[in-house]
mmCIF file of N, CA and C in Angstrom:
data_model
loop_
_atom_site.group_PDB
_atom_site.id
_atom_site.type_symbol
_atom_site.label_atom_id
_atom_site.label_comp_id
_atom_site.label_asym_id
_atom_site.label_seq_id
_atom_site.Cartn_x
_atom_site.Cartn_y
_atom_site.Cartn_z
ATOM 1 N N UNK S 30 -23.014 -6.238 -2.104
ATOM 2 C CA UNK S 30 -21.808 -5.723 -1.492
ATOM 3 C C UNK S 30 -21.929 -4.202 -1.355
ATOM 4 N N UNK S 31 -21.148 -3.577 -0.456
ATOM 5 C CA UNK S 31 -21.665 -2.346 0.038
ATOM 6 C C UNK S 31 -20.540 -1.448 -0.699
ATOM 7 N N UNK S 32 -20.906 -0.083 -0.999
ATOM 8 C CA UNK S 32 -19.887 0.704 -1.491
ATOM 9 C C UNK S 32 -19.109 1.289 -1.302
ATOM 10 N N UNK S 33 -17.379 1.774 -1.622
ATOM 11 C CA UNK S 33 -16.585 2.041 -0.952
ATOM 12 C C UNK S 33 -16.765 3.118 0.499
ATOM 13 N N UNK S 34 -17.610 3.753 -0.265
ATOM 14 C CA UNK S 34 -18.277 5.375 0.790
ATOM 15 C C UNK S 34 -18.867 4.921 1.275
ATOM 16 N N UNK S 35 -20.076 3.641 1.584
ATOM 17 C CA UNK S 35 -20.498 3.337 2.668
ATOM 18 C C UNK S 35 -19.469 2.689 3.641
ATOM 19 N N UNK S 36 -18.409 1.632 3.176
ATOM 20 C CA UNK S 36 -18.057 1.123 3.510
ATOM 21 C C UNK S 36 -17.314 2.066 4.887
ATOM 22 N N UNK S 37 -16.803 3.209 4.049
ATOM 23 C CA UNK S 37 -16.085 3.836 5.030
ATOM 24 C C UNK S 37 -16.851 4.750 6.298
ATOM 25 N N UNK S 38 -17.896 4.886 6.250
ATOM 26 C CA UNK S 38 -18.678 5.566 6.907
ATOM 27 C C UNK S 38 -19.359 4.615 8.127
ATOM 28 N N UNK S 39 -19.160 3.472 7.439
ATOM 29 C CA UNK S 39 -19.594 2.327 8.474
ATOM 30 C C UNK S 39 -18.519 1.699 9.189
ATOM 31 N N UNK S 40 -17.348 2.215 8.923
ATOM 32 C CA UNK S 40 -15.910 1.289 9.729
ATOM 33 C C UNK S 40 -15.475 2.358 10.292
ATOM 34 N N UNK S 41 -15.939 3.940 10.151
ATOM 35 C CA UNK S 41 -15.065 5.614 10.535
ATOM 36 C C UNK S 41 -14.545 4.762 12.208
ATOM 37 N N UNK S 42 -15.880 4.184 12.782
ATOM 38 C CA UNK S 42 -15.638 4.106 14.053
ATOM 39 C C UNK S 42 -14.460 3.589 14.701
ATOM 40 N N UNK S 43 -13.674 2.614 13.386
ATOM 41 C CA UNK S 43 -12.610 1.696 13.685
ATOM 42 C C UNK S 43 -11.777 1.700 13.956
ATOM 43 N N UNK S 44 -11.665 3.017 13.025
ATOM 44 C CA UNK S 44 -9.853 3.389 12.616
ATOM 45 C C UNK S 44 -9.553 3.882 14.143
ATOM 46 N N UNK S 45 -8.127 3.665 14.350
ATOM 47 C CA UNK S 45 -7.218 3.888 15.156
ATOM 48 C C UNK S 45 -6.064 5.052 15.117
ATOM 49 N N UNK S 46 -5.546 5.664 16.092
ATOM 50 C CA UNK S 46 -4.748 6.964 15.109
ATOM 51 C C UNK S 46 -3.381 6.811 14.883
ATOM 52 N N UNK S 47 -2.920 7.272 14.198
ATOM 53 C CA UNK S 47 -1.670 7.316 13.970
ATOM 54 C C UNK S 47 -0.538 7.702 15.274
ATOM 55 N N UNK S 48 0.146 6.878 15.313
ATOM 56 C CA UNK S 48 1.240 6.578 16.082
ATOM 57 C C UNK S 48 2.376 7.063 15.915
ATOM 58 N N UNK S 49 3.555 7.292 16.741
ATOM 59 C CA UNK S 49 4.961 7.219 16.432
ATOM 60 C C UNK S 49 5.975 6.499 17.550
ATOM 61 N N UNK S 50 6.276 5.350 17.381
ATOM 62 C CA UNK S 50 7.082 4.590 18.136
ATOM 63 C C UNK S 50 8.516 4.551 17.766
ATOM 64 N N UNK S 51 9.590 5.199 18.732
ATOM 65 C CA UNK S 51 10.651 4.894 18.816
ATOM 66 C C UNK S 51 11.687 4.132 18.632
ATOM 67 N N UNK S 52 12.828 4.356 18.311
ATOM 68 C CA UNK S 52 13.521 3.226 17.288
ATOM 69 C C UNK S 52 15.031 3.570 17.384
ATOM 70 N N UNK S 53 15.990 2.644 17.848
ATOM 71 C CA UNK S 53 17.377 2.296 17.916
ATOM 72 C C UNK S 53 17.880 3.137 16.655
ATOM 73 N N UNK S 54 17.037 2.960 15.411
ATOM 74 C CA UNK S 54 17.655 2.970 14.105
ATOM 75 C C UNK S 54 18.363 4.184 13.915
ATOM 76 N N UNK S 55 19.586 4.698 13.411
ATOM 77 C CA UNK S 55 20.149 5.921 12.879
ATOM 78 C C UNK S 55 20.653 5.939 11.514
ATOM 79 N N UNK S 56 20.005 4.999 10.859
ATOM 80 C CA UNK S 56 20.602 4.872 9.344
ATOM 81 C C UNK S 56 19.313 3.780 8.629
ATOM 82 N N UNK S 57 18.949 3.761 7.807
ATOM 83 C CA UNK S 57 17.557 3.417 6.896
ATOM 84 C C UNK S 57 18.672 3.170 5.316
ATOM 85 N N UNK S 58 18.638 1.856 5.214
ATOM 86 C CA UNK S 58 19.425 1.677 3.957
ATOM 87 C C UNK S 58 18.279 0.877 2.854
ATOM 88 N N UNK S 59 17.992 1.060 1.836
ATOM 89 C CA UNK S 59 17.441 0.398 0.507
ATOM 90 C C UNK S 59 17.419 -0.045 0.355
ATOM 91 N N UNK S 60 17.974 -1.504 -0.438
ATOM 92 C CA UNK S 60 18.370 -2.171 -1.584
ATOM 93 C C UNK S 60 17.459 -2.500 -2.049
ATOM 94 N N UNK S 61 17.502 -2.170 -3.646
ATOM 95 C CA UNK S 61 16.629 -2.868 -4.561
ATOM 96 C C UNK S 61 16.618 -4.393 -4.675
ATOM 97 N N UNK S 62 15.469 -4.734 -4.165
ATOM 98 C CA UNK S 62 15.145 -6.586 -4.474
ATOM 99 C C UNK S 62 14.956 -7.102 -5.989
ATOM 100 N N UNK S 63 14.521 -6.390 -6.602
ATOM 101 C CA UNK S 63 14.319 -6.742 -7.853
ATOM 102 C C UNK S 63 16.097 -7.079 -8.541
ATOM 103 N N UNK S 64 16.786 -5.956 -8.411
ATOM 104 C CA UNK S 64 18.424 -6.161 -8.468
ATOM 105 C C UNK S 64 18.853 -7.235 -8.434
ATOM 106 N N UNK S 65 18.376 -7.418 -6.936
ATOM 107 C CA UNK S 65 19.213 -8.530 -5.903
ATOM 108 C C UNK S 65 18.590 -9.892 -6.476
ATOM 109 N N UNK S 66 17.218 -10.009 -6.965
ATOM 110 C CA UNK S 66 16.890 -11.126 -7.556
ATOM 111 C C UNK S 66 17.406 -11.376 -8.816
ATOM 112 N N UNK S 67 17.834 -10.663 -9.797
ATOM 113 C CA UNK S 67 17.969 -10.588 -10.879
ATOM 114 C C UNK S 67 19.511 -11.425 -11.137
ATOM 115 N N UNK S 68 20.390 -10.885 -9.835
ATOM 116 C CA UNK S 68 21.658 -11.222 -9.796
ATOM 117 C C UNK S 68 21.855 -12.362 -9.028
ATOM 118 N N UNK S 69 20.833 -13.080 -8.332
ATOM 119 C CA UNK S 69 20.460 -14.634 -7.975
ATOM 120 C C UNK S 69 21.962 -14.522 -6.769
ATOM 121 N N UNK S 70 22.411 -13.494 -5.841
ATOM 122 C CA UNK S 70 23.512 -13.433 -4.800
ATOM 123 C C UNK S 70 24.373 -12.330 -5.405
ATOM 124 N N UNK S 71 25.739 -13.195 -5.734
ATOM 125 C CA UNK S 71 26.850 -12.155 -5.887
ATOM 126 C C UNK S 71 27.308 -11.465 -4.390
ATOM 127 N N UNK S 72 26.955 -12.169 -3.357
ATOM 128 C CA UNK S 72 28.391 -11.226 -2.725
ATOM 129 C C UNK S 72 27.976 -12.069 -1.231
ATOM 130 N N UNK S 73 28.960 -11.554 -0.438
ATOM 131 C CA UNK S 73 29.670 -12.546 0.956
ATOM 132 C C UNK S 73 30.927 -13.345 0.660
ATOM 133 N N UNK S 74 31.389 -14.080 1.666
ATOM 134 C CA UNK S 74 32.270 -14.783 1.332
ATOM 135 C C UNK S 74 32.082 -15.916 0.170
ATOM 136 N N UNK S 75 30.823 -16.319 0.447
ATOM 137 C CA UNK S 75 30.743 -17.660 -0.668
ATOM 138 C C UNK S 75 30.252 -16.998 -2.174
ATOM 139 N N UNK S 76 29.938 -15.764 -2.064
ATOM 140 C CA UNK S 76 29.605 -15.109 -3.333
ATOM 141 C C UNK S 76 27.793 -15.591 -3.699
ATOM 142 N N UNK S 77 27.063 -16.264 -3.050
ATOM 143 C CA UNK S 77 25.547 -16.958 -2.375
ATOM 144 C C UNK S 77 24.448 -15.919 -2.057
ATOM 145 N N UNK S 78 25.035 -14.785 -1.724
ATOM 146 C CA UNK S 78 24.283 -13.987 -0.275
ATOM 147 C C UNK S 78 23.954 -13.044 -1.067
ATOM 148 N N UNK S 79 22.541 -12.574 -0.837
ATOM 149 C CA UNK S 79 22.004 -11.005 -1.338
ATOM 150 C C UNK S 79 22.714 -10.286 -1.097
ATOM 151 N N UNK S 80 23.021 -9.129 -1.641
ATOM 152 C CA UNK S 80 23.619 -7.632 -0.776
ATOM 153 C C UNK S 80 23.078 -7.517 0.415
ATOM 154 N N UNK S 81 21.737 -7.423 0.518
ATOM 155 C CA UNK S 81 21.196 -7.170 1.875
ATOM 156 C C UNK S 81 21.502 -8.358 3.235
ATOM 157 N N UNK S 82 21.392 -9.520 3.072
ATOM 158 C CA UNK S 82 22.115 -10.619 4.035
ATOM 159 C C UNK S 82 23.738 -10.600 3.958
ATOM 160 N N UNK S 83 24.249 -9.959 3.472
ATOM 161 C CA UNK S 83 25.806 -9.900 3.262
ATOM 162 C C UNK S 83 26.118 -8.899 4.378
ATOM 163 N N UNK S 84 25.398 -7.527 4.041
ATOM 164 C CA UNK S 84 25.271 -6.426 4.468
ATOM 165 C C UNK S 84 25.316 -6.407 6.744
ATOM 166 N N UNK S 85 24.159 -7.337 6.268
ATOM 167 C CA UNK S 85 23.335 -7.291 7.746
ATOM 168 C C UNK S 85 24.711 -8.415 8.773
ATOM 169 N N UNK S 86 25.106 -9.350 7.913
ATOM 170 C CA UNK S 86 26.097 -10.190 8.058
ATOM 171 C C UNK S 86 26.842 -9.721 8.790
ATOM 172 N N UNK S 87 27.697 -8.510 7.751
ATOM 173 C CA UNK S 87 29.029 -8.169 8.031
ATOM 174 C C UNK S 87 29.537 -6.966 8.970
ATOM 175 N N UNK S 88 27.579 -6.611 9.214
ATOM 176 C CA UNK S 88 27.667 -5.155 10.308
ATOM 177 C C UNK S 88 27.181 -5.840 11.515
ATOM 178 N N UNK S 89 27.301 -7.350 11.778
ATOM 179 C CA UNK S 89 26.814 -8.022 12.775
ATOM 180 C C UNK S 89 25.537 -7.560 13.630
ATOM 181 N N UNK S 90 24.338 -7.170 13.020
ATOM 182 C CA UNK S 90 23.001 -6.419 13.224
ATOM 183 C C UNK S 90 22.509 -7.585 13.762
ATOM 184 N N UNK S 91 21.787 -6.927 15.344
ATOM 185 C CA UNK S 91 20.531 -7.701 16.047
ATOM 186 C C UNK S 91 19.612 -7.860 14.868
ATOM 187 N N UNK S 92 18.641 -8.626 15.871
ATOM 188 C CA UNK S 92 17.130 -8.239 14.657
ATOM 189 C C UNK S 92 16.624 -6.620 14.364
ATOM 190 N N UNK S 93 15.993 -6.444 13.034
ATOM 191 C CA UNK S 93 15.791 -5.016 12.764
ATOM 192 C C UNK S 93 15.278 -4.693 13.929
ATOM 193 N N UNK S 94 14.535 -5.054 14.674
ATOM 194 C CA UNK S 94 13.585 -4.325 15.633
ATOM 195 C C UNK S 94 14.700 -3.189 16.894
ATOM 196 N N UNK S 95 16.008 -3.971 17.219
ATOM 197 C CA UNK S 95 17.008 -3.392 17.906
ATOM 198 C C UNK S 95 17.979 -2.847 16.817
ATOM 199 N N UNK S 96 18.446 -3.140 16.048
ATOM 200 C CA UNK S 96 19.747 -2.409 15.115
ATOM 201 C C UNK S 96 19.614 -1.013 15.242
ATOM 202 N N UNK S 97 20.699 -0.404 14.839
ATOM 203 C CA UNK S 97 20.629 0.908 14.659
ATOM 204 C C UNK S 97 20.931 1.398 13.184
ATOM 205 N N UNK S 98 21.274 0.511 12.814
ATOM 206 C CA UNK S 98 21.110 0.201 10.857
ATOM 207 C C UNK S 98 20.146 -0.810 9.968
ATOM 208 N N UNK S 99 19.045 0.163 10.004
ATOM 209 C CA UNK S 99 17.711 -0.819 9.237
ATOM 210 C C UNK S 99 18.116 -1.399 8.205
ATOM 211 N N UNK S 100 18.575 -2.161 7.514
ATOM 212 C CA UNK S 100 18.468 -2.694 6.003
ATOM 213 C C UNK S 100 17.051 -3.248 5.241
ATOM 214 N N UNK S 101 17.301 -2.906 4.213
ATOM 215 C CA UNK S 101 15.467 -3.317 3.965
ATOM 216 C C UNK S 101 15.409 -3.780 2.208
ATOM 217 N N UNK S 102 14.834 -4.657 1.519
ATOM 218 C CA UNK S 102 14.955 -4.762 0.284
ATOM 219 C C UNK S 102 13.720 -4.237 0.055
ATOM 220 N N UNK S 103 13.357 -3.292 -1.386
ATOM 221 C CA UNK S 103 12.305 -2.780 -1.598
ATOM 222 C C UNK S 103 12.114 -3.239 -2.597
ATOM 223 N N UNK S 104 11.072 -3.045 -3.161
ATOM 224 C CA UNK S 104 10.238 -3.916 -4.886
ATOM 225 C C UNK S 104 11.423 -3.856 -6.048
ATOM 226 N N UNK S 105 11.292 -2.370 -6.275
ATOM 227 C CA UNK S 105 12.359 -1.917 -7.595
ATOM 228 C C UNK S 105 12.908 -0.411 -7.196
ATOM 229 N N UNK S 106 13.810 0.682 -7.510
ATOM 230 C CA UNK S 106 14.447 1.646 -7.110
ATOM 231 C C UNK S 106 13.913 1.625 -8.461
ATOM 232 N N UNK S 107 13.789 1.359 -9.809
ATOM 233 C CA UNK S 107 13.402 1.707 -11.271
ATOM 234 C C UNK S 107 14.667 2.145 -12.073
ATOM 235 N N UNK S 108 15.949 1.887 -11.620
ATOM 236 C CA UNK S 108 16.902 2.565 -12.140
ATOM 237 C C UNK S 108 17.868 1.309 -12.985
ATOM 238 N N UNK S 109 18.042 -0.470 -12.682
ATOM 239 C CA UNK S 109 17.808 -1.549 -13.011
ATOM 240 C C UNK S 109 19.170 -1.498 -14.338
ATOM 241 N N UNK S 110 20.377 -1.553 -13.501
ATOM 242 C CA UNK S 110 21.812 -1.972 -13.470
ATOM 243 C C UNK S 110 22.019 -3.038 -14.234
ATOM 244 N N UNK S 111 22.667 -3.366 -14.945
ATOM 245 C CA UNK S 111 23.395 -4.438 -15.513
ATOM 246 C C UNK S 111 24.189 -5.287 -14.182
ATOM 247 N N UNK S 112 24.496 -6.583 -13.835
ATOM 248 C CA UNK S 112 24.903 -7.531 -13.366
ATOM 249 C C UNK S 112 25.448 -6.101 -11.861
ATOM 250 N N UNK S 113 24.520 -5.532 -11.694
ATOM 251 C CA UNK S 113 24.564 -4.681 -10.509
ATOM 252 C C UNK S 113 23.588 -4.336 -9.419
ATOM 253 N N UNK S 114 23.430 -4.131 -8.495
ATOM 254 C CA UNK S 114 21.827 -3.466 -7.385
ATOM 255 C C UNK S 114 22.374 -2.062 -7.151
ATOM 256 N N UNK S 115 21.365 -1.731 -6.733
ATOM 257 C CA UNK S 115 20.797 -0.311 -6.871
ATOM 258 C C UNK S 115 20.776 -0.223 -5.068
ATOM 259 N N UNK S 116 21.402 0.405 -4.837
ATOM 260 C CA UNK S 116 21.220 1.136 -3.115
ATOM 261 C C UNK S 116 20.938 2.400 -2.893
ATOM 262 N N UNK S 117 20.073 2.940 -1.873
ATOM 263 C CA UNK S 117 19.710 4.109 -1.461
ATOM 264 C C UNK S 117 20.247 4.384 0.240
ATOM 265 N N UNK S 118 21.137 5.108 0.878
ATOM 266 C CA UNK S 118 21.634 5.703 1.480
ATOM 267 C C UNK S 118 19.922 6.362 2.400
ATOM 268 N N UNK S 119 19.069 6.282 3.562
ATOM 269 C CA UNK S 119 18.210 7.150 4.242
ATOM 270 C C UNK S 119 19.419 8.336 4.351
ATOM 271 N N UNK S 120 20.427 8.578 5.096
ATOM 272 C CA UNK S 120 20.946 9.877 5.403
ATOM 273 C C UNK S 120 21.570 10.463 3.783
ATOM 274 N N UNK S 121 21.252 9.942 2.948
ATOM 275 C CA UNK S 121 21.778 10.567 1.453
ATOM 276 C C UNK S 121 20.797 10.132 0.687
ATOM 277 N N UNK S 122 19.628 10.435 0.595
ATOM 278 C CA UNK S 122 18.425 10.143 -0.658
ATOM 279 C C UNK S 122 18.964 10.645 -1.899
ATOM 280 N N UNK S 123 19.319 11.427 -2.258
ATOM 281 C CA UNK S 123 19.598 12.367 -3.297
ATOM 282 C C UNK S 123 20.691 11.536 -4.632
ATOM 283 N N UNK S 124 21.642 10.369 -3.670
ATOM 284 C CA UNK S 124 22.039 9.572 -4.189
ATOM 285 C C UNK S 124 22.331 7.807 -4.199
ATOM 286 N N UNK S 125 22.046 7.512 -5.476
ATOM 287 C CA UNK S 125 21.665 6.202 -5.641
ATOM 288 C C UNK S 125 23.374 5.240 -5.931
ATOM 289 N N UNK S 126 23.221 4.616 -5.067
ATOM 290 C CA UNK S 126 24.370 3.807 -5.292
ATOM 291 C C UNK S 126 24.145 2.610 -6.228
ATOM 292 N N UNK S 127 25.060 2.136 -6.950
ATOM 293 C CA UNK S 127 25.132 0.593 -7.883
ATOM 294 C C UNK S 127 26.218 0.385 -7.781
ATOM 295 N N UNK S 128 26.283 -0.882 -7.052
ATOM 296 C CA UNK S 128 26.982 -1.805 -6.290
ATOM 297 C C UNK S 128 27.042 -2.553 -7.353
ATOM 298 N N UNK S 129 28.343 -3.326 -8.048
ATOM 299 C CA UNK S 129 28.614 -4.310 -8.960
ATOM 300 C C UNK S 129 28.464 -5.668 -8.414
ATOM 301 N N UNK S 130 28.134 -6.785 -9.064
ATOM 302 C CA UNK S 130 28.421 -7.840 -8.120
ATOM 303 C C UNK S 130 29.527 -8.638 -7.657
ATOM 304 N N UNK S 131 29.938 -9.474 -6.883
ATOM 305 C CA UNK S 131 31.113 -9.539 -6.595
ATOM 306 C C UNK S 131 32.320 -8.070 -6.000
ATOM 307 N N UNK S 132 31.177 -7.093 -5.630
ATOM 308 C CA UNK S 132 32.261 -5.587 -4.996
ATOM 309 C C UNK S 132 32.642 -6.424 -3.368
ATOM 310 N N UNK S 133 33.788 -6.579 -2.201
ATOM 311 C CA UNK S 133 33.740 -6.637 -1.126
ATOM 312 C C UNK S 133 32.853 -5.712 -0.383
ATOM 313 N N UNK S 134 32.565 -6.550 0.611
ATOM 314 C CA UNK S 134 31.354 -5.852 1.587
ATOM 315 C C UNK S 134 32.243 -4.960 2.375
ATOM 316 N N UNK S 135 33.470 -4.683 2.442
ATOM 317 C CA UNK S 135 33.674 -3.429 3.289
ATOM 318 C C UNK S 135 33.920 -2.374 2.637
ATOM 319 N N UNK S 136 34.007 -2.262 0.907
ATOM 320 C CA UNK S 136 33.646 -1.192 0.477
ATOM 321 C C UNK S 136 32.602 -0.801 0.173
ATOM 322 N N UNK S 137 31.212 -1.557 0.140
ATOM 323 C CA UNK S 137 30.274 -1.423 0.560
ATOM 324 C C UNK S 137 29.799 -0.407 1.532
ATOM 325 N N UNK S 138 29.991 -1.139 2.433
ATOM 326 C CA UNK S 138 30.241 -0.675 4.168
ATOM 327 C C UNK S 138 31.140 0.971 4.209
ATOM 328 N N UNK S 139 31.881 1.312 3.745
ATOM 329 C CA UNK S 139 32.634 2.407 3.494
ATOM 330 C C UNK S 139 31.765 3.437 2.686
ATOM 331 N N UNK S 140 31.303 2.977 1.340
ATOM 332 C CA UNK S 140 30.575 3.554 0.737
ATOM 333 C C UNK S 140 29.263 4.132 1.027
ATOM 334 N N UNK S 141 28.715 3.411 1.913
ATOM 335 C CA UNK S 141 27.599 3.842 2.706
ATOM 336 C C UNK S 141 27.488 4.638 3.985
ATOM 337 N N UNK S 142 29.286 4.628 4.167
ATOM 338 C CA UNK S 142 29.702 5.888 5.790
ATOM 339 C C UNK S 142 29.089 4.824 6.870
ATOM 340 N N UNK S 143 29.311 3.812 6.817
ATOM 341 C CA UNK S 143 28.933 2.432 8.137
ATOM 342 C C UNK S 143 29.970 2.422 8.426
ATOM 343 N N UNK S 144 29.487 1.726 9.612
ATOM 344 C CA UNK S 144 30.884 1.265 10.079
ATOM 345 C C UNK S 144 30.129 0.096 11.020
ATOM 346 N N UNK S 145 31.366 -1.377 10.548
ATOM 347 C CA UNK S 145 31.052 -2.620 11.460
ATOM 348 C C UNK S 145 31.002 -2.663 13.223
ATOM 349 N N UNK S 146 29.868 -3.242 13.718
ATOM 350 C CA UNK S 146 29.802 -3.575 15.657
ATOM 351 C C UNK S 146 30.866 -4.661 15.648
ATOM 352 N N UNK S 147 32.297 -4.606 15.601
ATOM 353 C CA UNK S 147 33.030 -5.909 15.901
ATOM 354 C C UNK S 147 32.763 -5.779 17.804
#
């Protein structure tokens, strides 16, 4: 088997360059999956639904590829709430939200400065 430094010297030819493709999106939201697994749902009407499918639900979002509000579950935020998830705000990094379970999704939605496509 060949070595990483060959390896790369023999594929240089491959690589492709970096891109930037355009995007509907004006808001990049978090949620910790690890949270959201931990708490097996907690929220929507049936109380069933991740934060993040509750979320995407209740702001009636195309597929990510068109929305203008990405939602996204990530591994862990590392911060790991009691019977709570952990949210990150893209236009507010600086602060970490924990969402209780069972909170309504329009204070959610409020809390995050969204607002629903009825």
């Amino acid at each position: 088997m060949a070595k990483p430094a060959q390896m790369a010297g023999r594929y240089a030819h491959m690589t492709r360059p970096i891109r930037s493709i355009t995007t509907p999106a004006t808001s990049l939201i978090a949620v910790c999956g690890k949270c959201g697994k931990k708490l097996g749902g907690g929220f929507g009407a049936s109380g069933k639904q991740t934060l993040a499918k509750a979320l995407q639900k209740a702001l009636h979002l195309p597929k990510p590829k068109h929305a203008q509000v990405r939602i996204t579950e990530t591994r862990c935020l590392k911060l790991c709430p009691k019977n709570a998830v952990a949210v990150i705000n893209g236009n507010h990094p600086g602060h970490i939200l924990v969402i209780p379970r069972g909170t309504a999704i329009t204070a959610v939605i409020h809390h995050l400065g969204l607002h629903t496509n009825t």
